[in-house]
C-alpha positions as MATLAB code, in Angstrom:
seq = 'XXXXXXXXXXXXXXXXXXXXXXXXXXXXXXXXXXXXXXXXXXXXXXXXXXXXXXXXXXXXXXXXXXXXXXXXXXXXXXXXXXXXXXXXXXXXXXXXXXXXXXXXXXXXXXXXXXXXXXXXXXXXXXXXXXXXXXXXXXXXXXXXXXXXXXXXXXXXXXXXXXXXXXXXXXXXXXXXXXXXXXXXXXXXXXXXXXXXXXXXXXXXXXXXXXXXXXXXXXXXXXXXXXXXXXXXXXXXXXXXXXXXXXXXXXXXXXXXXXXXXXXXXXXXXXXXXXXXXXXXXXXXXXXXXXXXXXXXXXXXXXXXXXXXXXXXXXXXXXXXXXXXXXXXXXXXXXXXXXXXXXXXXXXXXXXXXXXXXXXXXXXXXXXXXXXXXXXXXXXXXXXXXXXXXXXXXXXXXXXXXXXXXXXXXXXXXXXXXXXXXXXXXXXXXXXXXXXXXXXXXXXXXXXXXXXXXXXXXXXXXXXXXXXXXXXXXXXXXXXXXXXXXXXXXXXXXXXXXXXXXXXXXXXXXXXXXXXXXXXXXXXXXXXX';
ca = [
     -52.131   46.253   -9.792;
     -49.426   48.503  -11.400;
     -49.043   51.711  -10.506;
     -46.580   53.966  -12.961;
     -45.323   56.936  -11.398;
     -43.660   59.422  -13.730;
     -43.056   62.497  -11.825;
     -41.187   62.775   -8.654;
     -43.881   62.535   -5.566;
     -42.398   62.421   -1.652;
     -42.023   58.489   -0.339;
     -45.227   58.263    1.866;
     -47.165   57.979   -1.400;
     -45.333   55.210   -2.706;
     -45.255   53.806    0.717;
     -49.140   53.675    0.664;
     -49.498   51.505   -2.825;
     -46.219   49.218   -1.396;
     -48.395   48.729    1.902;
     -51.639   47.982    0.007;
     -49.781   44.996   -2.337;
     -49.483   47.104   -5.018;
     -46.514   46.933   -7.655;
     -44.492   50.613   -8.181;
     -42.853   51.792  -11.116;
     -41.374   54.859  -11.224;
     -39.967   55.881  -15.024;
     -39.112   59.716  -14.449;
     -38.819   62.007  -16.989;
     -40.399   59.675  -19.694;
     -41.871   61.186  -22.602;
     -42.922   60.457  -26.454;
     -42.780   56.395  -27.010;
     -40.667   56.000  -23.946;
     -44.047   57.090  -22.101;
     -46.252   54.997  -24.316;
     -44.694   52.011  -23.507;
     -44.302   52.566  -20.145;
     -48.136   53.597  -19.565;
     -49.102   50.280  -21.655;
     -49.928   47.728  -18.920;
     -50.472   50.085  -16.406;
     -53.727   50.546  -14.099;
     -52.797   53.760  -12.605;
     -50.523   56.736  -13.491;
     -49.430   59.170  -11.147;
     -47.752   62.369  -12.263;
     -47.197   66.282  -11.251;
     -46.850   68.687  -13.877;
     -44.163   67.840  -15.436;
     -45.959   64.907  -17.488;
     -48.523   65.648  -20.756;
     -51.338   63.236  -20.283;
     -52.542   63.118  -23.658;
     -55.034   61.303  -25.579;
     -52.464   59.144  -26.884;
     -51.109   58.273  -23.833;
     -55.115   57.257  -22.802;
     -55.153   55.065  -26.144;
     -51.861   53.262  -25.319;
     -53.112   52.279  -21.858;
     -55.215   49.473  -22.084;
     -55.717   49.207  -18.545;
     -55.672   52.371  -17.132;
     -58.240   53.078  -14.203;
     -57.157   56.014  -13.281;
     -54.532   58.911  -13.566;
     -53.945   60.593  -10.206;
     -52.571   64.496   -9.814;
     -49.998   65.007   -6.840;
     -51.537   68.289   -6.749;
     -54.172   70.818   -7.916;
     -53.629   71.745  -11.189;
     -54.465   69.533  -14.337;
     -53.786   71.575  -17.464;
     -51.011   68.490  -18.562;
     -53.721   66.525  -18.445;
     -56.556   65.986  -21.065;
     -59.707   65.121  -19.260;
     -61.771   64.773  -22.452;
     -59.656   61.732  -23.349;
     -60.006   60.361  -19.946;
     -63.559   60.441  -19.990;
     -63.701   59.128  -23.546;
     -61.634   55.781  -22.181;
     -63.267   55.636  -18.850;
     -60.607   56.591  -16.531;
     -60.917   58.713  -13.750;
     -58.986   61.638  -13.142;
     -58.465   62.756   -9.404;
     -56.469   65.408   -8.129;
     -55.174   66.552   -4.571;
     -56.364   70.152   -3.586;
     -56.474   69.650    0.077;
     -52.653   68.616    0.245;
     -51.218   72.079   -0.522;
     -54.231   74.738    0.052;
     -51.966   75.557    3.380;
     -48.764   75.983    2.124;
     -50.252   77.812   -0.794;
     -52.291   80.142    1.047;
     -48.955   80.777    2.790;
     -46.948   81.855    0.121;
     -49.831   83.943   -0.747;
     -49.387   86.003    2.496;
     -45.921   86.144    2.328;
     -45.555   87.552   -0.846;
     -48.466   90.033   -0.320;
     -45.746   91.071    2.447;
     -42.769   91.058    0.765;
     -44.149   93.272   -2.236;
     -46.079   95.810    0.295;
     -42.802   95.577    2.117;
     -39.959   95.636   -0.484;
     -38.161   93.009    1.553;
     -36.593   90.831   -0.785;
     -35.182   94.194   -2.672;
     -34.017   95.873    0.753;
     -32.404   92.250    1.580;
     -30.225   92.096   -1.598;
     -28.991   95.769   -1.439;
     -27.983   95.251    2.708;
     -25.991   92.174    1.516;
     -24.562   94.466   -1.323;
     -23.316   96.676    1.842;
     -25.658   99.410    1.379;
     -28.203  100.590    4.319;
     -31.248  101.759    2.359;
     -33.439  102.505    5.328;
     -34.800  105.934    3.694;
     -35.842  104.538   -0.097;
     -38.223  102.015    1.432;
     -41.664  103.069    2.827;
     -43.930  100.162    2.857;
     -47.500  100.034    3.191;
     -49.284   97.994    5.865;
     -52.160   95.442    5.622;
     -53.833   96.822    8.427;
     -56.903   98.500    7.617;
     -56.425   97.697    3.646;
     -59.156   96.018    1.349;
     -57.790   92.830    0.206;
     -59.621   91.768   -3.307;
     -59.864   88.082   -3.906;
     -60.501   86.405   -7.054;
     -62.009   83.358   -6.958;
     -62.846   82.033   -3.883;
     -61.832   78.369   -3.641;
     -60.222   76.599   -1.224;
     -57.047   78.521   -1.211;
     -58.982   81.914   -2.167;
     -61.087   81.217    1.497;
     -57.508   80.351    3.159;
     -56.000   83.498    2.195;
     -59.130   85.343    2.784;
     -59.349   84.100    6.384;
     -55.874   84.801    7.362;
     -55.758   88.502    6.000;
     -59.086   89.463    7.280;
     -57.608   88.471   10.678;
     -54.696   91.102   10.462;
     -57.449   93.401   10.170;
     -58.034   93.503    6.089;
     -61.372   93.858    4.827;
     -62.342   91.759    1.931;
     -63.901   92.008   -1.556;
     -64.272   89.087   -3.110;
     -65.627   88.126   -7.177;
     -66.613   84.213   -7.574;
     -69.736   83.497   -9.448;
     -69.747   79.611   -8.326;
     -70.261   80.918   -4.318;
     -73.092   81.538   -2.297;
     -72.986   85.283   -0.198;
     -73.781   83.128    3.065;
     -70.635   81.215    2.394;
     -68.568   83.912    1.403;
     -69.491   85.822    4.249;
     -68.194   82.824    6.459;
     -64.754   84.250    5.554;
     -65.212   87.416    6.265;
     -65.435   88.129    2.542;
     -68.376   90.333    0.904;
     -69.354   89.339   -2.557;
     -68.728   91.889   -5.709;
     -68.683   92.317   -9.424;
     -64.903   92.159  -10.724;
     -65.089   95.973  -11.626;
     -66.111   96.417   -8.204;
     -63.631   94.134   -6.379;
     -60.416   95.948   -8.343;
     -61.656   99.418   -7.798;
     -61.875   98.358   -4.180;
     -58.981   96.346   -3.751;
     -55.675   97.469   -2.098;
     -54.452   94.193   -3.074;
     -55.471   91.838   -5.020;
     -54.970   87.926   -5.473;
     -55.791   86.045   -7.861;
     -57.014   81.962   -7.048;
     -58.560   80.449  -10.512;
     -57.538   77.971  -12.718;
     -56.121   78.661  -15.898;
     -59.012   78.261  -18.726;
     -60.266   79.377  -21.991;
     -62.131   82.141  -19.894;
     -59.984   83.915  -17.188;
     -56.725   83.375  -19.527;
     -55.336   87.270  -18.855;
     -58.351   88.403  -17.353;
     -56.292   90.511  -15.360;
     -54.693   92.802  -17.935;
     -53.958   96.848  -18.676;
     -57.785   97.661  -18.008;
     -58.248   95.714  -14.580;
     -54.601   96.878  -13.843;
     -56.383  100.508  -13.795;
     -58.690  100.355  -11.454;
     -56.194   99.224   -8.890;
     -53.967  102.274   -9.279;
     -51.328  102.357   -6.527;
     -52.284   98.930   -5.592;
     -50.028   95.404   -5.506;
     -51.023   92.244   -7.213;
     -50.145   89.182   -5.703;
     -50.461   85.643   -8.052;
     -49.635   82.554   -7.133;
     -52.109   80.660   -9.048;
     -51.953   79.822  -12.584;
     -49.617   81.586  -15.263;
     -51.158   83.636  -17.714;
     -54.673   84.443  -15.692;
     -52.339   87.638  -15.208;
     -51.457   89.595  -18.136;
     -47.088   89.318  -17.673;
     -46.507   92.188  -20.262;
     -49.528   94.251  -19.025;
     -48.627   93.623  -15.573;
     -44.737   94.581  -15.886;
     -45.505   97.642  -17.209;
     -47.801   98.252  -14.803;
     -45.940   98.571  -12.229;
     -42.359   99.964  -14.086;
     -44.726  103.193  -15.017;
     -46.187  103.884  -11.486;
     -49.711  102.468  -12.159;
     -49.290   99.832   -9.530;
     -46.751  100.029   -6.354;
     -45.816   96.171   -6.775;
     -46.433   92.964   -7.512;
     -45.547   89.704   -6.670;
     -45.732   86.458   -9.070;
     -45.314   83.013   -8.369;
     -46.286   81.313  -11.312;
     -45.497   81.914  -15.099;
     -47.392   81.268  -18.557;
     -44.227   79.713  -19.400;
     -42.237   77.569  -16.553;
     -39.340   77.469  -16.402;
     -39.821   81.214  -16.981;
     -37.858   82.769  -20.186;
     -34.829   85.143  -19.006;
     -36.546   87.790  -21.390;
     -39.953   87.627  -19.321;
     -40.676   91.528  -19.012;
     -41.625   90.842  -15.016;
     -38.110   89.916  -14.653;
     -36.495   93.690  -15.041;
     -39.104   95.505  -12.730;
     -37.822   96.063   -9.529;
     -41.110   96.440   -7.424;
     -41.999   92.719   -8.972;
     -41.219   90.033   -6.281;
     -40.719   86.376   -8.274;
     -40.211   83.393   -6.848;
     -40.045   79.768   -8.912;
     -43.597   78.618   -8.309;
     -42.926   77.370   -4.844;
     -46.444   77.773   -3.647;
     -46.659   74.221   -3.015;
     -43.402   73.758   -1.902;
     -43.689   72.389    1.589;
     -42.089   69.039    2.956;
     -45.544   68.926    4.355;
     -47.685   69.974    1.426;
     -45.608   67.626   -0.691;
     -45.575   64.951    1.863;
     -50.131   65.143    1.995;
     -50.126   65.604   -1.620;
     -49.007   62.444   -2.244;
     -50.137   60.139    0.367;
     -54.084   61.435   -0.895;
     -52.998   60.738   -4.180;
     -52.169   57.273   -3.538;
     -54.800   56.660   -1.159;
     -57.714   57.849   -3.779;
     -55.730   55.117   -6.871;
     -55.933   52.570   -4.155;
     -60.165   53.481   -2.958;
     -60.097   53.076   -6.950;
     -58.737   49.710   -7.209;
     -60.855   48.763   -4.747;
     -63.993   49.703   -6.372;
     -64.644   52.782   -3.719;
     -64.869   56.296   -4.036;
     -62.679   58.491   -5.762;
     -63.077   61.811   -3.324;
     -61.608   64.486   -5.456;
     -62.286   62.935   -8.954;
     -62.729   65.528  -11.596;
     -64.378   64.014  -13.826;
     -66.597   60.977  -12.002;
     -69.241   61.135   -9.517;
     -67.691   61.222   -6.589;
     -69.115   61.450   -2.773;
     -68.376   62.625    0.771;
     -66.337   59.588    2.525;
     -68.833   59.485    5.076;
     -71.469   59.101    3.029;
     -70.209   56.081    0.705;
     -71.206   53.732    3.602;
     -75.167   54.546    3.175;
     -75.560   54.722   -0.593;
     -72.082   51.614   -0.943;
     -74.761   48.749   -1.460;
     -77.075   50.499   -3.962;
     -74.526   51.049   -6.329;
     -74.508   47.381   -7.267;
     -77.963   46.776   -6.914;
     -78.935   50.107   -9.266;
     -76.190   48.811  -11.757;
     -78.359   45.043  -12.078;
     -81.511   46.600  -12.227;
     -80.118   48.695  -15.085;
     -78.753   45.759  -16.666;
     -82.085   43.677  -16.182;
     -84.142   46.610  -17.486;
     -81.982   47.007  -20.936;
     -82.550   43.342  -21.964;
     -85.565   42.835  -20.964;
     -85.962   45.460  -23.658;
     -84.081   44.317  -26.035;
     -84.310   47.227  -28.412;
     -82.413   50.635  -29.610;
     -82.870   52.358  -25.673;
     -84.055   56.501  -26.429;
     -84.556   57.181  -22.732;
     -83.297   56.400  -19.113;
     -85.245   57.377  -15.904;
     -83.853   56.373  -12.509;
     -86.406   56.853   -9.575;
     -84.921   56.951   -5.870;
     -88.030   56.838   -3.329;
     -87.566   56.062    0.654;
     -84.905   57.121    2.914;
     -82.240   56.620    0.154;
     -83.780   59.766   -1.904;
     -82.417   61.959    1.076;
     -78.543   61.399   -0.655;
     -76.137   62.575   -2.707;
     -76.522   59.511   -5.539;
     -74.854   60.468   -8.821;
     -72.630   57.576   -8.136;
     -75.640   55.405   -8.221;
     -77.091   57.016  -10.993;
     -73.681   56.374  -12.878;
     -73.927   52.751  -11.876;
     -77.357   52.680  -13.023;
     -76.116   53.540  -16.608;
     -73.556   51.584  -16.650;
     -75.872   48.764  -15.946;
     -78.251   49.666  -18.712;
     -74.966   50.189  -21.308;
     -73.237   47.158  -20.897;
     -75.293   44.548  -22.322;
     -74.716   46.201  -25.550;
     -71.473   45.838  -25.402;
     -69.932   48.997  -24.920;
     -67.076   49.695  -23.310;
     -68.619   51.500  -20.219;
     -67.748   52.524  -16.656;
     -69.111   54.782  -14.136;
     -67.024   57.523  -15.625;
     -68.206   57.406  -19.398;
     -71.489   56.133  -18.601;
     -73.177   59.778  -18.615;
     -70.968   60.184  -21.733;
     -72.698   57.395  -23.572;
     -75.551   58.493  -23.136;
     -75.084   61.615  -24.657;
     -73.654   60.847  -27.420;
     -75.860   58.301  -28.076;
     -78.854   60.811  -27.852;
     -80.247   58.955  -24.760;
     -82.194   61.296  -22.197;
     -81.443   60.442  -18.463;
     -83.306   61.907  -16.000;
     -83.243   61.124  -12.348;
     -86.111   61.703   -9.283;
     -86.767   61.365   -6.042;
     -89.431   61.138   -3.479;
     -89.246   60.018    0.352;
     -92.211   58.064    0.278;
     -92.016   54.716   -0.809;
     -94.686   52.320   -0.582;
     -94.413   49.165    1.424;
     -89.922   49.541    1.303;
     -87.645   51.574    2.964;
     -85.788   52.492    0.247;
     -86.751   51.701   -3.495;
     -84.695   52.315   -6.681;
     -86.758   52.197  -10.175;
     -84.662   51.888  -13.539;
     -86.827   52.718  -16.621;
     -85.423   52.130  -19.938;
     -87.866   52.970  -23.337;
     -87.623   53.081  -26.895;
     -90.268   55.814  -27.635;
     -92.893   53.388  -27.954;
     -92.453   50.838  -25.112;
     -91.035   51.169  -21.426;
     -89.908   48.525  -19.052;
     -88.946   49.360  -14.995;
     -87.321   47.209  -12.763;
     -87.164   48.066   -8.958;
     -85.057   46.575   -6.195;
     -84.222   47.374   -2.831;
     -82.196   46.059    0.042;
     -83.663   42.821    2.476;
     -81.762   43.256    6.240;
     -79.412   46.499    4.761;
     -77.516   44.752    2.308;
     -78.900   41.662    0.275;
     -80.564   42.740   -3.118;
     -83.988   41.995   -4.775;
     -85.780   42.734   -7.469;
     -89.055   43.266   -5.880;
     -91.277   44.565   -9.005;
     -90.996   44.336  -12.981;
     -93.009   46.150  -15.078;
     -95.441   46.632  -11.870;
     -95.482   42.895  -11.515;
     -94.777   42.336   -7.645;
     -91.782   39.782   -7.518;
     -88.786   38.616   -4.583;
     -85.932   37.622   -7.173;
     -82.522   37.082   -6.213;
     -80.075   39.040   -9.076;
     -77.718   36.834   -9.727;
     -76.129   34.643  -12.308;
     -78.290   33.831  -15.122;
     -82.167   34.681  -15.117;
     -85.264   33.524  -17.104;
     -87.905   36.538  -17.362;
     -91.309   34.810  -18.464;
     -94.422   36.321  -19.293;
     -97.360   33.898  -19.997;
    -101.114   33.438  -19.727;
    -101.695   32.524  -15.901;
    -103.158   29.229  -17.008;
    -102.739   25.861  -15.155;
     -99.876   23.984  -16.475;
     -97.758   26.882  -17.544;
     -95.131   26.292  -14.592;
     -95.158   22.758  -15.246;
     -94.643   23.379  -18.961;
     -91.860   25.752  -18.700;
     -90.010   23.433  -16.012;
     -90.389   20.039  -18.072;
     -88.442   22.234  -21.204;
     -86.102   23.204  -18.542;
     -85.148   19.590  -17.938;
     -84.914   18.444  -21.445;
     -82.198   20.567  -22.363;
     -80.457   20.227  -18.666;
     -81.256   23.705  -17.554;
     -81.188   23.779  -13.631;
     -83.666   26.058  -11.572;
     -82.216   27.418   -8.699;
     -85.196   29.590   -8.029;
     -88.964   30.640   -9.535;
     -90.562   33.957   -8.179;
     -93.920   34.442   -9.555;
     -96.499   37.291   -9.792;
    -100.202   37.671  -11.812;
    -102.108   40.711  -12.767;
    -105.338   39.267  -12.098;
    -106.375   35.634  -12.530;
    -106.998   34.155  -15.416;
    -104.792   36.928  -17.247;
    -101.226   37.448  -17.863;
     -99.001   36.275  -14.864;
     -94.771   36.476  -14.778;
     -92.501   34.162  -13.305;
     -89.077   34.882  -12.959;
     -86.158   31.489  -13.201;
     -82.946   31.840  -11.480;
     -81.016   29.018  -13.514;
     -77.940   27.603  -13.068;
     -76.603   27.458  -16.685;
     -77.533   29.121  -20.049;
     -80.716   28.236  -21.892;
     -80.421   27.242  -25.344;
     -81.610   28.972  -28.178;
     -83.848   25.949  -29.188;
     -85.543   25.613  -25.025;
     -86.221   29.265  -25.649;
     -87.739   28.393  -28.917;
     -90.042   25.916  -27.748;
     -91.586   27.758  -25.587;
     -92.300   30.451  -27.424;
     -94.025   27.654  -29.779;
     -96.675   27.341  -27.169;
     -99.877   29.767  -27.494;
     -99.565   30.129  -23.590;
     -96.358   31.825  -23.743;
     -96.251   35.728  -24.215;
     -92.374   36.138  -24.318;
     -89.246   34.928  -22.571;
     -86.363   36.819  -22.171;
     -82.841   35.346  -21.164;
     -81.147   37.659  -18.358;
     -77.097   37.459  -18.047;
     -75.817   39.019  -14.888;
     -72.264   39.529  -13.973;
     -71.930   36.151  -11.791;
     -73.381   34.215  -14.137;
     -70.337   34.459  -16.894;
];
């Protein structure tokens, strides 16, 4: 596989897709056609901020799988599109939420401090012991907004040195907010609290300057520390902020615009501490970064999870083991289900029943989807699958229950039309070998694989016989018959594992006899 690496990442990453066979390309500083071509035979793209991942680049890469992040932050990179052509997107929060947190700290220091501003005067020759008075952490309220990964970091170290915290998130529990030390609050609350504040959200539609001249109020004589996103702090609000007395300081990390313009107001302020948006910028943080980059491309070459995927199921490495050999067997039964129907599909209903219900399966419901979408020819992964079906107007619900009846663990795919339904279930013989064990409440053992005969037909003597003499005119193999009746005497069906495909006109002749209700041809992924 290729992987195209347009941004600079630290050697261990490219190290781990060298070690796993993989070819490297690195093309840095690419853009416009330059980047389109280079992205065109591609299977994975790895890039930092400095590349714009945009729709285009998704419609020039034909074999894209998946676009990895060296880091945290994927405004350069259009998700929608992704999703549209079934690539995953996966990012790397874990690599830098240390070093980040770290510059977090340090700056809240350096502003409450004034220590970069009483370093470059003592270099300038002058000792200004008397104009700096700095104000201690000790004892202080430390507001934190958004309490993510790095948010809980920062919030753990500071409420060691004996800060209180305040703390507005409305994605966290209480219980796990108060696990670091942090009591939840409105945002009104949490900045007329806060002796400092820090900010820790991503830059979107809704906190885009949600800090600005009225939130800058309510922390009068306060400091504001962000080294998150640019623009989730108002620059021109916060500037004058602090240049009229409102605030005591600030200190700012990261810019709406990077590289920052010389005019940017926070520039001429004193009591604003800047650095060049080196949160991340760790040999170690860079160094983890990109080795989990890499290693999540290669899990996704490899058909396994994608931990921190943004916008695929994804699942706890740990977990993957248990719920690993359902994911093919819920994507067959999908596929059996949908043409078995053969018709315009309205609704999807995945069941999970047995031990398997107790897990976290939105990978296997994925898989399930993609198993019902792909018959029809649609180009359709795991990540689109969910997609497809709503924009196709296809409702998808999922259950579970712990009981299952006579299995262990049982998965159901229903597929309807509005006016006629058709399950498949399977489970797992001995942990890991699939079988279809019921269709349409008909109790069956079938093996999924390859090509399959679905039969439904009067249970009359001489059926069998029938529909295995047509077999052997027209040189049709059976590898394996699994049969089941409703009663006898009434309608019975008998499922054909069969080595090669059945013509139209065998098909056709069967369906010529009274005796026969319906066949239906079943093409699995082996069998092509």
């Amino acid at each position: 596989m290729k992987v195209l690496v347009t941004d600079p990442i630290a050697d261990a990453g490219l190290q781990v897709f060298r070690d796993a066979g993989h070819e490297v390309e690195t093309a840095y500083e690419v853009e416009g056609d330059e980047l389109l071509n280079a992205v065109s035979d591609a299977n994975a793209l790895v890039v930092r901020s400095g590349t714009e991942v945009t729709r285009e680049v998704f419609e020039a890469a034909k074999e894209l799988v998946i676009v990895g992040r060296a880091g945290i932050g994927v405004d350069n990179i259009d998700i929608e599109a992704a999703t549209d052509h079934g690539v995953i997107v996966a990012n790397a929060p874990e690599g830098n939420v240390r070093a980040a947190a770290e510059h977090t700290v340090a700056m809240a220091f350096a502003s409450a401090r004034s220590i970069p501003q009483a370093h470059a005067r003592l270099k300038e020759g002058e000792w200004a012991k008397s104009d700096y008075l700095g104000a201690e952490v000790n004892g202080k309220t430390l507001g934190v907004v958004g309490l993510g990964r790095v948010g809980q970091e920062v919030a753990k170290k500071l409420h060691s040195l004996g800060m209180d915290i305040a703390a507005y998130d409305p994605y966290i529990s209480e219980e796990r907010a108060e696990q670091f030390g942090a009591e939840l609050v409105d945002l009104d609350e949490c900045l007329e609290r806060a002796d400092f504040l820090t900010v820790h959200v991503p830059l979107t539609d809704e906190t885009a300057d949600m800090i600005s001249t009225d939130e800058l109020a309510k922390l009068e004589g306060g400091y504001v520390v962000n080294c998150a996103r640019g623009g989730v702090v108002d620059e021109e609000a916060l500037a004058e902020a602090v240049e009229d007395g409102v605030l005591a300081g600030a200190a700012v990390d990261v810019f709406a615009e990077e590289p920052v313009s010389p005019d940017n107001p926070l520039l001429d302020v004193d009591d604003v501490v800047v650095t060049p948006h080196l949160g991340a910028s760790t040999e170690a943080a860079q160094e983890n970064v990109a080795v989990s980059t890499a290693e999540q491309i290669v899990a996704a070459f490899e058909g396994e999870p994608v931990m921190n995927a943004l916008n695929a199921p994804s699942i706890d490495e740990t977990a993957f083991p248990r719920i690993e050999p359902y994911i093919e067997l819920a994507e067959t039964a999908g596929k059996v289900a949908a043409q078995l129907l053969d018709d315009r599909i309205e609704g999807i209903e995945v069941v999970y029943q047995g031990d398997i219900a107790a897990e976290d399966l939105d990978l296997v419901t994925a898989s399930a989807l993609k198993g019902v979408f792909e018959p029809l020819e649609w180009q359709v992964n795991a990540v689109n699958a969910p997609r497809i079906a709503e924009e196709r107007g296809v409702s998808v619900t999922e259950s579970k229950t712990r009981s299952a009846e006579d299995f262990q663990s049982l998965i159901t795919v229903k597929v309807a039309d509005g006016d006629d339904e058709v399950s498949v279930c399977g489970t797992l013989f001995a942990g890991d070998d699939p079988r279809i064990v019921r269709i349409d409440g008909y109790r069956v053992d079938a093996i999924p694989h390859g090509r399959m005969v679905v039969a439904r037909n009067a249970d009359a003597p001489g059926v069998i016989g029938l529909i295995g003499t047509v077999m052997g005119e027209y040189d049709v193999n059976i590898a394996g018959m699994f049969n089941a009746r409703e009663a006898i005497g009434g309608e019975a069906l008998t499922v054909y594992n069969v080595d090669t495909e059945v013509p139209d006109a065998a098909i056709q002749k069967l369906h010529d006899d009274d005796r026969i209700i319906e066949v239906r041809q079943i093409v699995l992924d082996a069998g092509e």
